[in-house]
C-alpha positions as a printed Julia matrix, in Angstrom:
171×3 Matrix{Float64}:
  -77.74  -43.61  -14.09
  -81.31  -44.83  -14.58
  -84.32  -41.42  -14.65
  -86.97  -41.92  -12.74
  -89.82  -43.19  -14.23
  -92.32  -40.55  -12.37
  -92.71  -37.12  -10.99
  -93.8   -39.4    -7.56
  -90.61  -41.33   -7.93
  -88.38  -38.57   -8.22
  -90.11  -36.56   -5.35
  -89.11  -39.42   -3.09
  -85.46  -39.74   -4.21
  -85.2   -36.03   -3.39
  -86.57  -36.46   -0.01
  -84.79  -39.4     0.56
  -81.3   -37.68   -0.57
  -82.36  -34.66    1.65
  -83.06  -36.61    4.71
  -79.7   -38.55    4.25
  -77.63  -35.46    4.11
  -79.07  -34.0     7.03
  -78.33  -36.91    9.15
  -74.63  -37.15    8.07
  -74.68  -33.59    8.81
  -76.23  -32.63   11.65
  -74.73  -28.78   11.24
  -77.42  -28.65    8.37
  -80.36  -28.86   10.6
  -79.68  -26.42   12.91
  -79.51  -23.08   12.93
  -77.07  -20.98   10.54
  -74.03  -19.73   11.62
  -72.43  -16.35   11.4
  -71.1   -15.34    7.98
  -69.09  -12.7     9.41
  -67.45  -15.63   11.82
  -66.68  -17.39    8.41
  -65.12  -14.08    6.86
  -63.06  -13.43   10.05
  -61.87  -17.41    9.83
  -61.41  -17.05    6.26
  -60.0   -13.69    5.85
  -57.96  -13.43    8.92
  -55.57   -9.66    9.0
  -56.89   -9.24    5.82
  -59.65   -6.28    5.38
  -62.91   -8.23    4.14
  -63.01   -5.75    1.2
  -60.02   -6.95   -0.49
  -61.09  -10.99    0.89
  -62.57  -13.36   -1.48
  -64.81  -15.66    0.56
  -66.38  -19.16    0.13
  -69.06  -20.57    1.77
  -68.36  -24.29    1.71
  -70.76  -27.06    0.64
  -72.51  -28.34    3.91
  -71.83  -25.15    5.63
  -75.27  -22.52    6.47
  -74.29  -18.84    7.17
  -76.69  -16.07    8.04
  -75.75  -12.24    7.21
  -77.16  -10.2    10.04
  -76.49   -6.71    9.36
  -74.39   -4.95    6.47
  -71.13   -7.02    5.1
  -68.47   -6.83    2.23
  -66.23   -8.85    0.8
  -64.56   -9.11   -2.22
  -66.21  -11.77   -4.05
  -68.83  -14.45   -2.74
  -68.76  -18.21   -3.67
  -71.74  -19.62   -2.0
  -71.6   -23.44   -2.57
  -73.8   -24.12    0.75
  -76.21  -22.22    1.74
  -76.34  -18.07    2.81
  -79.93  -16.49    4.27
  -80.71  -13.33    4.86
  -81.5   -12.0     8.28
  -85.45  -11.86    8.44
  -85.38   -9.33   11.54
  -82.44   -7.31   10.69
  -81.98   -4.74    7.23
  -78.74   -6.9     5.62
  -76.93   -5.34    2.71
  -74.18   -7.46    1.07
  -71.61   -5.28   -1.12
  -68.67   -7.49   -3.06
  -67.81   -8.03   -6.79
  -70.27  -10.9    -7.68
  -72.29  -13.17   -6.14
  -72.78  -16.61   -7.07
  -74.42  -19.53   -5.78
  -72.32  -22.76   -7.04
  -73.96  -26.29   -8.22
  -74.56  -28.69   -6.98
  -75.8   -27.36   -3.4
  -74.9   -23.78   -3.22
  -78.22  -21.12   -2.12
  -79.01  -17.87   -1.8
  -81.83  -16.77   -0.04
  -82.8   -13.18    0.53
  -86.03  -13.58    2.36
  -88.82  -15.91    1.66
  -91.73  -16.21    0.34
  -93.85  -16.03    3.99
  -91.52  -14.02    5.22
  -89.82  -11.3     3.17
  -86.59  -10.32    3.46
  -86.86   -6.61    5.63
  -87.33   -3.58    3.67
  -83.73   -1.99    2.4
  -81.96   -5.83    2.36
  -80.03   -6.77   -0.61
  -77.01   -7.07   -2.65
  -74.81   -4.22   -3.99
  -72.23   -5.58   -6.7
  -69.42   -2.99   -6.97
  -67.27   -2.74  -10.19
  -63.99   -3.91   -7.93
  -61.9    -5.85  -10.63
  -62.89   -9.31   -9.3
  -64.65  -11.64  -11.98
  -66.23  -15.21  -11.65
  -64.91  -17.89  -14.07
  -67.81  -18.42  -15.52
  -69.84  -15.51  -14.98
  -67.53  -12.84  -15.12
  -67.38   -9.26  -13.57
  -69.89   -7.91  -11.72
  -72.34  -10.8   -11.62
  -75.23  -11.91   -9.12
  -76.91  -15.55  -10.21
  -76.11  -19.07  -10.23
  -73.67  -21.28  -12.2
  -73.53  -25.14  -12.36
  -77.18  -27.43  -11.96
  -78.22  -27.23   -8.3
  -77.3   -23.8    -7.65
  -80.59  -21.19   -6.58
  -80.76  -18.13   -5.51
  -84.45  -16.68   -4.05
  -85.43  -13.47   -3.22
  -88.49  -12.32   -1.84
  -88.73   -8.92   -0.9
  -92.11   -7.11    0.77
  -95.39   -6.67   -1.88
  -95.64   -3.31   -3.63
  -98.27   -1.91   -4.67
  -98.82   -1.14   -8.2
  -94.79    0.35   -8.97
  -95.71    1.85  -12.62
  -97.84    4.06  -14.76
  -99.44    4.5   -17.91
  -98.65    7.45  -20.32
 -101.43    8.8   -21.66
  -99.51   10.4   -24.44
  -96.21    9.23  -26.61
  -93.5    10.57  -24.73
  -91.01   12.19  -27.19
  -87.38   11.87  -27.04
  -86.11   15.36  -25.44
  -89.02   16.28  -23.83
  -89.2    17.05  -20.29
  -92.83   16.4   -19.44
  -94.87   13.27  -19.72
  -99.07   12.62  -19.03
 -100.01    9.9   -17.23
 -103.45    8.28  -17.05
């Protein structure tokens, strides 16, 4: 497999790669689907907390609202609801190479305040990643999240805080 020879020439490949995958996929341009319609499908009788679900490659879910499962394989893509306070709960999270995404929010508009993901100690580990884990694994994989701006979140001490003591001084 030949590199491209610029950063020009390998901005159009991408485009060119993106634009062909959304025409052989039309389901990719539109809208995202429910992911609690893909946990029902996938889960069926089974309660979602003890259901280990995948979102498959080609496949865009939105969470709308609180959810758990037991794990999460995201090799497609899963947003966040930017109207509605979504909290995910499961044993990890990962977004999966070559195509899987995560996207809590972005970057114009920020996932709502109290979104996010809760990773619970359930006994459920990744392959790769192993218990408890929230990231990606494999090149392609991404996971954003953009949550509202804060204000400054920190302070400065204005004296050495001692171990044992129970006051500090800030600036």
């Amino acid at each position: 497999m030949r590199k491209a020879s610029s950063p020009f020439a390998a901005a159009l490949v991408m485009v060119v790669v993106v634009v062909f995958c959304l025409a052989q996929s039309p389901a990719l341009a539109q809208q995202a689907g429910s992911f609690a319609a893909l946990v029902s499908a996938q889960c069926g009788g089974t309660p979602s907390r003890d259901c280990d679900v995948v979102v498959p490659s080609g496949t865009a879910v939105e969470i709308a609202g609180d959810a758990e499962v037991a794990s999460l394989v995201v090799r497609g893509t899963l947003v966040w609801s930017p109207t509605q306070r979504s909290v995910l709960h499961a044993g990890f999270v990962v977004a999966e190479g070559p195509n899987g995404l995560i996207e809590v929010g972005t970057e114009s508009n920020p996932a709502p305040e109290g979104s996010g993901v809760y990773i619970r100690d359930n006994g459920r580990q990744h392959e790769a990643l192993g218990k408890r884990s929230f990231g990606s694994w494999k090149q392609g994989a991404a996971f954003h999240v953009h949550g509202r701006p804060l204000r400054r979140t920190w302070d400065l001490l204005s004296r050495h805080a001692w171990p044992g003591e129970s006051e500090v001084q800030l600036e």
